[in-house]
Amino acid sequence: MSLIARYRRGTAGYLVLPAKKRSAKTSARNRQRVGLLIVAFAIGYAAIAVRLLQYGYFSESDATASIPRSPNIIASRPDILDRNGQLIATDINLISLYAEPRRVVDANEAIEKLASVVPDLDWADLHRKLTSDSGFQWIRRQLTPRQEAEIMRLGIPGIGFRPEKRRFYPGGPVASHIVGHVNIDNQGLAGIERYLDRQGLADLRGVGLTDPTQLEPVRLSIDLRVQSIVHNVVSDALRNYRAEAAGAVVIDVDTGEVLAMASVPDYDPNEPSRRLADGTIDRDYEKGWFNRMSNSAVEMGSTFKAFTLAMGIDAGVVNLNSVVDASRPLKMGGFIIRDFHGRGRPLTIREVFRYSSNIGTAKIADLVGLESHQQFLFRLGLLSKMQTELPEIASPAAPRNWKKINSATISFGHGLATTPLQTAAAAAALVNGGIFRHPTFIADSGRRHQITGRRVLQASTSAKVRELFWYNGTQGSGRNAQVAGFDVGGKTGTAEKVIDGKYAKNLNFNTFLAAFPMHRPRYLVLSIIDAPLSGERGGRLAAFNAAPMVRDIIERAAPLLGVRPSFGNPQAYPLMNY
């Protein structure tokens, strides 16, 4: 009975302690648990405090060296579009592979595993990186998604991935010399890409104010349809005429906007550099970076006669009915100036232009005078570095001290080197009513350039120059550039190629300067071809290669540019004024 009195059986048949003893034991156990929690929290906070002290005493580079940069500071670049909204350049998201050498357990094992996915790794260089004491090392930039997945499955300690951006150019080389390219860190190195960095994009990246959000697109003046045509024409000319280089540009004469420009040889901005089989850089491929339309100053030959005649007409020393004696060679400063297509008789101004008389243009420049000649070319932007968005711009090469002989030779395109784009921009003023505008590659700038354009010659002079262009286009050396219905007018230029400061007698630098339609010019086209070995009908002069290039461009591009063909009598309106 005493045993039963002290204990009671539970409902399940187990012995149960009395209520008082059970309550005391539970309280003691709870106090122990609370104590353990307090100790655990104390240890945790102490560890955090120690870690904070470490961050405070050590430099930021020591404490965070092994932490890859946050993807939030990867700089985005704006999309680049053509004037119609077609994509020229954009960013695509990729993954790059990095290592934290301090966390790599076995460098040799890691190298073997990585080489199974990325076979062209440099084992020696990678071993040096993985065994270094640094906290961060790049292994391979811009992996493919498959490579990323395979490396992740390998589970290599100390190896990680970081999202990056890569620039993509859907058109490849079609507009490479305009859009340019970037390096592996998405920084602009050439063309419009470099221009964008100079406009503040690089500064934002430098202070960490960039983010991966999409920036406002940049719309260029380029029409990709016309750009593709120009690129195809100059590429074909390079091959068909066996030339060293070729190029062309199309400019809106009323705004200065460049609709298309191509220079070959060129390159693919998606792959700006290539390596040969032995691992060295292909320098021949990188020669394609050189933009001959804006970054090469050359003697433009007889196309400069258009400027000389415009100068003489604007100065009032000659008119279209004037006659210049070109019956005999001109002796000046110990030099003799001859005509390549000499007629041995006096020539009218129209004939001076049609027969490309060196004697006639030299005499007109002499009538104008040295100082006025210089001032006229300066107003047209031909004696100073061209102003435009492209960073790759060459300065013109002019005589330091102008003499009478310099003025004479420059009058027909020798002795002054300018860029083809610069020449085209100046020529636009000859046919658009006399207003000079700097060439631009940014769209929607027509109104701004309309305001900032400056008058460089009288509107009546421009009308007379248009008649000279039309006359030579139909009766002279420009006939091979004619396109039915579009009234093409222009001037050829065949100059001896300059090599090491000397003229090569057997190589030419050919050009053709044209505008259309001549009754109201809207576009100017300039083509160049360097050292061609052939041409149409076997000719090597500009009339047989540079002029047909312009013909092919206008024939295919004019309808896309909204120019309606006219099959009336062009003689009724060549002198139409603006």
XYZ file of C-alpha atoms in Angstrom:
578
model
C 0.000 0.000 0.000
C 2.868 2.422 0.796
C 4.346 1.914 -2.712
C 0.955 2.565 -4.258
C 0.536 5.564 -2.036
C 3.795 7.147 -3.310
C 3.241 6.457 -7.049
C 0.359 6.287 -9.319
C 0.232 4.546 -12.607
C -0.435 6.544 -15.711
C -3.288 5.805 -18.025
C -0.896 3.974 -20.333
C 0.446 1.809 -17.593
C 3.682 3.798 -16.986
C 4.774 5.200 -13.658
C 4.259 8.973 -13.318
C 6.102 11.317 -10.936
C 4.110 13.493 -8.647
C 3.229 16.917 -10.037
C 5.566 18.917 -7.760
C 8.714 16.952 -8.608
C 7.867 16.900 -12.301
C 7.516 20.726 -12.464
C 10.858 21.401 -10.733
C 12.779 19.132 -13.087
C 11.217 20.785 -16.202
C 12.172 24.270 -15.031
C 15.798 23.268 -14.526
C 15.968 21.819 -18.004
C 14.498 25.006 -19.539
C 17.072 27.156 -17.755
C 19.835 25.026 -19.225
C 18.440 25.484 -22.737
C 18.210 29.254 -22.339
C 21.766 29.337 -21.100
C 22.958 27.381 -24.109
C 21.144 29.772 -26.459
C 22.737 32.773 -24.762
C 26.180 31.222 -25.136
C 25.529 30.417 -28.829
C 24.389 33.983 -29.574
C 27.391 35.375 -27.728
C 29.758 33.254 -29.784
C 28.025 34.267 -33.029
C 28.144 37.975 -32.255
C 31.755 37.654 -31.199
C 32.625 36.043 -34.546
C 30.859 38.847 -36.413
C 32.688 41.439 -34.346
C 36.049 39.803 -35.097
C 35.219 39.728 -38.812
C 34.264 43.387 -38.791
C 37.523 44.243 -37.077
C 39.370 42.354 -39.797
C 37.629 44.356 -42.517
C 38.456 47.520 -40.614
C 42.172 46.818 -40.225
C 42.889 45.215 -43.576
C 42.766 47.106 -46.909
C 39.790 46.662 -49.173
C 41.895 44.901 -51.816
C 43.125 42.324 -49.266
C 39.704 41.623 -47.891
C 37.798 41.455 -51.151
C 40.396 40.336 -53.693
C 38.766 36.961 -54.144
C 35.308 38.414 -54.670
C 34.510 38.979 -58.365
C 33.068 42.331 -59.306
C 29.330 42.583 -59.106
C 27.567 42.199 -62.429
C 25.678 45.391 -61.589
C 28.690 47.493 -62.638
C 29.129 45.829 -66.027
C 28.725 48.720 -68.433
C 26.004 48.512 -71.038
C 26.464 50.168 -74.406
C 23.564 51.664 -76.314
C 22.250 49.916 -79.390
C 23.322 51.548 -82.652
C 20.621 51.818 -85.307
C 20.531 53.052 -88.879
C 18.311 55.970 -89.885
C 15.383 53.571 -90.432
C 15.732 51.803 -87.078
C 17.610 48.753 -88.359
C 20.048 47.260 -85.853
C 23.754 47.873 -86.486
C 25.265 47.025 -83.066
C 23.944 45.627 -79.778
C 25.066 43.980 -76.532
C 24.605 40.283 -75.863
C 24.987 38.610 -72.453
C 27.751 36.026 -72.016
C 29.539 34.246 -69.179
C 33.264 34.426 -68.386
C 35.292 31.980 -66.288
C 37.514 33.051 -63.405
C 39.492 31.394 -60.593
C 40.240 32.220 -56.969
C 43.698 30.600 -56.699
C 43.676 30.602 -52.877
C 40.681 28.297 -52.960
C 41.922 25.944 -55.670
C 42.669 22.578 -54.021
C 44.645 20.867 -56.791
C 45.862 23.099 -59.641
C 46.957 20.210 -61.870
C 43.614 18.426 -61.547
C 41.758 21.671 -62.221
C 43.802 22.294 -65.383
C 43.148 18.793 -66.737
C 39.414 19.107 -66.152
C 39.189 22.580 -67.687
C 41.223 21.504 -70.720
C 38.656 18.791 -71.415
C 36.082 21.549 -72.016
C 38.297 24.394 -73.298
C 41.004 22.539 -75.294
C 43.019 25.575 -76.459
C 44.010 26.717 -72.965
C 47.647 27.566 -72.337
C 48.543 25.011 -69.654
C 51.709 26.760 -68.488
C 50.025 30.139 -68.177
C 46.995 28.631 -66.445
C 49.203 26.752 -63.965
C 50.955 29.998 -63.130
C 47.618 31.685 -62.489
C 46.144 28.886 -60.371
C 49.226 28.572 -58.167
C 49.621 32.313 -57.609
C 48.774 34.010 -54.327
C 46.267 36.359 -55.953
C 42.603 36.346 -55.105
C 41.262 36.619 -58.668
C 42.419 35.457 -62.105
C 40.620 35.381 -65.446
C 40.716 31.964 -67.112
C 38.596 32.424 -70.248
C 36.446 35.362 -71.269
C 33.118 34.906 -73.002
C 32.347 31.186 -72.854
C 29.628 29.501 -74.834
C 26.563 28.302 -72.860
C 27.602 24.682 -73.471
C 31.078 25.282 -72.053
C 29.566 26.932 -69.007
C 27.261 23.960 -68.360
C 30.046 21.393 -68.792
C 32.415 23.244 -66.440
C 29.692 23.563 -63.826
C 29.209 19.772 -63.905
C 32.919 19.292 -63.187
C 32.524 20.955 -59.793
C 36.068 22.351 -59.562
C 36.749 24.170 -56.246
C 37.841 27.793 -56.604
C 36.335 28.194 -60.090
C 33.474 30.604 -60.745
C 31.517 32.410 -63.451
C 30.805 36.054 -64.017
C 28.217 37.514 -66.411
C 29.637 39.878 -69.024
C 28.543 41.678 -72.154
C 29.835 41.276 -75.673
C 29.231 43.608 -78.601
C 27.545 42.034 -81.619
C 27.398 43.488 -85.134
C 24.739 41.694 -87.232
C 26.040 43.132 -90.514
C 29.634 42.052 -89.980
C 32.008 44.092 -92.173
C 29.295 45.999 -94.081
C 29.645 49.166 -91.963
C 32.819 48.330 -90.043
C 34.650 51.599 -90.728
C 31.679 53.633 -89.553
C 30.538 51.730 -86.479
C 34.060 50.672 -85.417
C 34.559 48.026 -82.726
C 35.155 47.467 -78.993
C 37.692 45.493 -76.977
C 36.943 42.482 -74.770
C 35.937 44.824 -71.934
C 33.308 46.452 -74.181
C 35.257 49.700 -74.474
C 35.076 51.525 -77.819
C 38.275 51.453 -79.840
C 37.257 52.873 -83.222
C 34.481 54.516 -85.199
C 31.184 55.519 -83.633
C 31.888 53.126 -80.749
C 34.897 55.209 -79.756
C 32.923 58.407 -80.331
C 30.291 57.221 -77.839
C 32.955 56.607 -75.195
C 34.297 60.115 -75.790
C 30.805 61.506 -75.283
C 30.836 60.378 -71.642
C 30.209 56.642 -71.692
C 33.808 55.896 -70.689
C 33.708 58.457 -67.868
C 30.576 56.898 -66.408
C 32.195 53.477 -66.488
C 35.307 54.837 -64.808
C 33.427 56.142 -61.760
C 31.176 53.108 -61.496
C 27.952 54.864 -62.500
C 27.078 52.416 -65.256
C 24.663 49.527 -64.982
C 23.333 46.741 -67.197
C 20.105 48.555 -68.072
C 19.491 49.239 -71.747
C 20.549 52.745 -72.769
C 18.781 54.938 -75.284
C 19.676 53.761 -78.832
C 21.904 55.911 -81.027
C 20.450 56.480 -84.481
C 22.962 57.035 -87.277
C 22.458 58.811 -90.578
C 23.437 55.602 -92.378
C 20.837 53.795 -94.492
C 21.797 50.127 -94.192
C 20.230 49.306 -97.561
C 22.401 51.870 -99.338
C 25.378 50.971 -97.155
C 25.117 47.361 -98.274
C 25.004 48.433 -101.923
C 28.059 50.682 -101.570
C 29.974 47.961 -99.736
C 29.172 45.417 -102.451
C 30.152 47.795 -105.271
C 33.522 48.757 -103.796
C 34.283 45.122 -102.897
C 33.536 44.048 -106.461
C 35.663 46.885 -107.847
C 38.604 45.870 -105.667
C 38.442 42.367 -107.060
C 37.423 43.044 -110.662
C 39.854 45.909 -111.281
C 42.687 44.221 -109.323
C 43.228 47.283 -107.154
C 44.982 47.815 -103.826
C 41.982 49.554 -102.269
C 38.622 51.088 -103.111
C 35.930 53.143 -101.418
C 32.874 55.336 -101.871
C 30.620 57.698 -99.934
C 27.051 58.971 -100.419
C 26.133 62.336 -98.821
C 22.853 64.226 -98.565
C 23.860 67.612 -100.023
C 21.188 69.506 -98.048
C 22.076 68.231 -94.569
C 25.606 66.869 -94.740
C 24.362 63.498 -93.510
C 26.389 60.519 -94.683
C 23.995 57.903 -96.075
C 26.698 55.322 -96.762
C 30.465 55.004 -96.722
C 32.685 51.987 -97.305
C 36.394 51.366 -97.612
C 38.016 48.079 -98.606
C 39.990 46.133 -97.533
C 37.967 46.075 -94.338
C 37.388 43.762 -91.382
C 34.664 42.133 -89.302
C 34.087 44.129 -86.077
C 32.875 40.902 -84.443
C 36.441 39.632 -84.905
C 38.704 42.696 -85.109
C 41.851 40.576 -84.728
C 42.808 37.125 -85.947
C 45.605 34.749 -85.125
C 47.570 32.652 -87.560
C 48.203 28.926 -87.130
C 51.409 29.637 -85.195
C 49.514 31.784 -82.696
C 50.810 35.157 -83.909
C 48.468 38.025 -84.776
C 47.506 38.335 -88.445
C 48.812 41.810 -89.286
C 47.532 41.650 -92.870
C 43.992 41.238 -91.561
C 44.426 44.191 -89.205
C 45.344 46.396 -92.184
C 41.613 46.340 -92.862
C 41.132 48.672 -89.877
C 42.440 51.561 -92.003
C 39.592 53.745 -93.257
C 40.773 55.300 -96.519
C 37.706 57.508 -96.875
C 38.324 59.609 -93.771
C 41.757 58.698 -92.447
C 43.838 58.904 -95.621
C 44.913 62.218 -97.136
C 45.548 61.814 -100.868
C 45.821 63.984 -103.952
C 42.358 63.930 -105.491
C 43.477 64.737 -109.030
C 41.224 66.418 -111.563
C 38.154 66.385 -109.326
C 39.756 69.516 -107.808
C 39.171 71.324 -111.098
C 35.542 71.643 -110.036
C 36.675 73.791 -107.096
C 38.996 75.876 -109.249
C 36.345 76.689 -111.837
C 33.801 77.436 -109.107
C 36.347 79.770 -107.515
C 36.999 81.594 -110.795
C 33.283 81.985 -111.546
C 32.502 83.130 -107.997
C 35.358 85.649 -108.073
C 34.053 87.012 -111.374
C 37.309 86.476 -113.277
C 35.621 84.050 -115.715
C 32.141 82.977 -116.767
C 30.821 80.045 -118.759
C 31.439 81.922 -122.012
C 35.039 82.887 -121.194
C 37.881 81.507 -123.293
C 41.250 80.409 -121.900
C 44.266 79.910 -124.152
C 45.414 76.304 -123.714
C 47.193 76.028 -127.039
C 50.686 75.699 -125.550
C 52.186 74.197 -122.376
C 52.502 76.598 -119.471
C 55.969 77.303 -118.049
C 56.022 78.295 -114.397
C 58.727 78.229 -111.720
C 60.988 75.929 -113.692
C 58.121 73.490 -114.327
C 56.117 72.812 -117.471
C 52.355 72.229 -117.137
C 50.832 70.167 -119.945
C 47.381 68.785 -120.765
C 46.892 65.042 -120.813
C 43.981 65.390 -123.267
C 45.300 68.571 -124.911
C 43.407 70.140 -127.793
C 46.172 72.587 -128.758
C 43.758 75.518 -128.949
C 41.879 78.052 -126.807
C 39.101 76.453 -124.722
C 35.848 77.713 -123.304
C 35.248 77.155 -119.574
C 32.934 74.266 -120.432
C 35.699 72.734 -122.538
C 38.305 73.292 -119.814
C 36.105 71.150 -117.578
C 35.167 68.592 -120.216
C 38.731 68.049 -121.502
C 40.182 68.393 -117.992
C 42.694 71.045 -118.998
C 45.550 71.528 -116.536
C 46.667 74.612 -118.435
C 43.209 76.166 -118.312
C 42.673 75.636 -114.555
C 46.197 76.839 -113.728
C 45.530 80.078 -115.605
C 42.208 80.558 -113.779
C 43.945 80.088 -110.416
C 46.533 82.667 -111.509
C 43.770 85.146 -112.309
C 42.237 84.659 -108.849
C 45.547 85.058 -107.014
C 47.388 83.163 -104.275
C 45.657 84.650 -101.244
C 42.148 84.384 -102.670
C 42.838 80.786 -103.747
C 43.850 79.863 -100.210
C 40.873 81.626 -98.675
C 38.447 79.875 -101.000
C 39.777 76.403 -100.181
C 39.798 77.263 -96.482
C 36.113 78.271 -96.625
C 35.342 74.879 -98.153
C 37.118 73.111 -95.295
C 39.877 71.723 -97.518
C 42.818 73.227 -95.621
C 41.850 72.230 -92.066
C 41.076 69.000 -90.281
C 37.545 67.839 -90.995
C 34.962 68.091 -88.217
C 32.760 65.032 -87.838
C 31.952 62.302 -85.330
C 34.423 59.696 -86.542
C 37.674 59.784 -84.532
C 39.722 58.465 -87.480
C 40.260 61.712 -89.387
C 43.433 62.667 -91.241
C 44.564 66.261 -91.585
C 45.090 67.683 -95.082
C 48.649 68.125 -96.320
C 49.204 71.513 -97.931
C 52.349 73.486 -98.831
C 53.760 75.397 -95.884
C 54.552 78.385 -98.097
C 52.302 78.871 -101.108
C 53.984 79.954 -104.279
C 52.645 80.537 -107.738
C 53.569 77.024 -108.834
C 51.776 75.558 -105.784
C 48.585 77.404 -106.650
C 48.867 76.197 -110.257
C 49.309 72.503 -109.411
C 46.682 72.556 -106.654
C 44.226 73.984 -109.175
C 44.221 70.617 -110.968
C 44.570 68.385 -107.883
C 48.299 67.975 -107.286
C 50.261 69.315 -104.335
C 47.361 69.271 -101.850
C 46.225 66.066 -100.140
C 42.779 65.829 -98.570
C 40.593 62.949 -97.437
C 37.940 61.676 -99.874
C 35.182 62.366 -97.317
C 36.464 65.909 -96.871
C 36.471 66.423 -100.634
C 32.915 65.100 -100.910
C 31.656 67.437 -98.172
C 33.240 70.427 -99.908
C 31.832 69.384 -103.288
C 28.335 69.198 -101.808
C 28.514 72.965 -101.357
C 29.275 73.385 -105.056
C 25.966 71.821 -106.091
C 23.545 72.534 -103.210
C 23.321 76.277 -103.706
C 26.606 77.255 -102.067
C 26.138 76.183 -98.413
C 28.921 74.251 -96.683
C 28.075 71.800 -93.897
C 30.353 69.486 -91.996
C 29.614 65.819 -92.732
C 27.750 64.006 -89.975
C 27.046 60.366 -89.153
C 24.264 61.103 -86.645
C 20.666 61.111 -87.908
C 18.066 63.786 -87.306
C 20.723 66.448 -87.385
C 19.589 67.954 -90.669
C 17.820 70.892 -89.066
C 20.827 71.698 -86.873
C 23.188 71.551 -89.832
C 20.781 73.618 -91.886
C 21.192 76.382 -89.296
C 24.952 76.050 -88.801
C 25.796 75.727 -92.509
C 27.654 78.701 -93.937
C 27.564 80.200 -97.389
C 30.831 79.722 -99.275
C 29.817 80.777 -102.778
C 26.940 82.492 -104.525
C 23.837 80.527 -105.472
C 24.330 81.620 -109.081
C 27.837 80.146 -109.035
C 26.437 76.847 -107.764
C 23.968 76.820 -110.650
C 26.798 77.241 -113.162
C 28.823 74.473 -111.506
C 25.818 72.174 -111.806
C 25.719 72.892 -115.515
C 29.415 72.028 -115.815
C 28.795 68.749 -113.953
C 25.863 67.892 -116.198
C 27.784 68.832 -119.346
C 30.758 66.632 -118.445
C 28.444 63.852 -117.317
C 26.742 63.701 -120.689
C 29.466 64.862 -123.082
C 32.766 64.172 -121.304
C 34.527 61.726 -119.038
C 31.454 61.191 -116.857
C 29.457 59.358 -119.515
C 30.329 55.961 -118.016
C 28.520 57.000 -114.816
C 25.220 57.878 -116.504
C 22.063 56.154 -115.252
C 18.981 56.595 -117.419
C 16.451 58.902 -115.795
C 18.666 60.210 -112.982
C 20.698 62.944 -114.748
C 24.077 62.130 -113.266
C 26.746 64.795 -113.567
C 30.329 64.616 -112.387
C 34.072 64.870 -112.833
C 36.758 62.209 -113.092
C 40.144 62.420 -111.445
C 43.162 60.385 -112.497
C 46.242 61.162 -110.421
C 49.596 59.440 -110.386
C 49.916 57.446 -107.189
C 52.390 58.857 -104.674
C 54.795 56.223 -103.295
C 57.493 57.265 -100.806
C 57.048 60.894 -101.815
C 57.447 60.218 -105.540
C 54.923 59.869 -108.350
C 54.632 56.356 -109.784
C 54.282 56.568 -113.560
C 52.524 53.213 -113.884
C 50.022 53.427 -110.992
C 47.036 55.743 -110.609
C 44.782 56.906 -107.822
C 41.418 57.332 -109.551
C 38.345 59.178 -108.345
C 34.936 60.179 -109.614
C 32.872 62.985 -108.111
C 29.171 62.971 -109.028
C 25.821 64.414 -108.032
C 22.242 63.535 -109.001
C 19.733 64.503 -110.241
C 21.501 67.537 -111.674
C 18.379 69.691 -112.118
C 18.021 69.618 -108.303
C 20.853 67.626 -106.714
C 19.926 65.691 -103.594
C 22.892 63.367 -103.205
C 26.594 63.459 -103.915
C 28.598 60.286 -104.582
C 32.377 60.063 -104.550
C 34.269 56.898 -105.482
C 37.967 56.126 -105.182
C 40.081 53.242 -106.454
C 43.734 52.890 -105.598
C 46.210 51.458 -108.137
C 43.740 49.605 -110.384
C 45.325 47.358 -112.988
C 42.256 47.251 -115.226
C 38.849 48.749 -115.883
C 35.922 48.546 -118.253
C 37.047 47.975 -121.834
C 40.563 47.521 -120.487
C 41.039 51.159 -119.484
C 42.907 52.094 -116.326
C 41.762 55.713 -116.134
C 39.026 56.891 -113.766
C 36.459 56.936 -116.559
C 36.753 53.139 -116.815
C 36.673 52.136 -113.142
C 35.842 54.960 -110.696
C 32.965 56.245 -112.880
C 31.326 52.813 -113.344
C 31.452 52.367 -109.563
C 29.320 55.487 -109.153
C 26.978 54.290 -111.916
C 26.401 50.978 -110.141
C 25.766 52.702 -106.804
C 23.253 55.194 -108.202
C 21.482 52.624 -110.346
C 20.746 50.442 -107.307
C 20.460 53.047 -104.536
C 18.566 55.938 -106.140
C 15.117 54.251 -105.978
C 15.716 53.362 -102.311
C 16.567 57.002 -101.591
C 13.259 58.159 -103.035
C 14.686 59.796 -106.167
C 12.147 59.498 -108.956
C 13.563 59.052 -112.468
C 12.833 61.717 -115.040
C 12.959 61.103 -118.753
C 12.347 64.664 -119.954
C 14.831 66.996 -121.602
C 17.571 67.748 -119.028
C 18.818 70.711 -121.098
C 15.732 72.618 -119.973
C 16.786 72.823 -116.322
C 20.537 72.476 -115.686
C 20.760 76.127 -114.584
C 17.775 75.968 -112.223
C 18.630 77.967 -109.105
C 17.797 77.198 -105.472
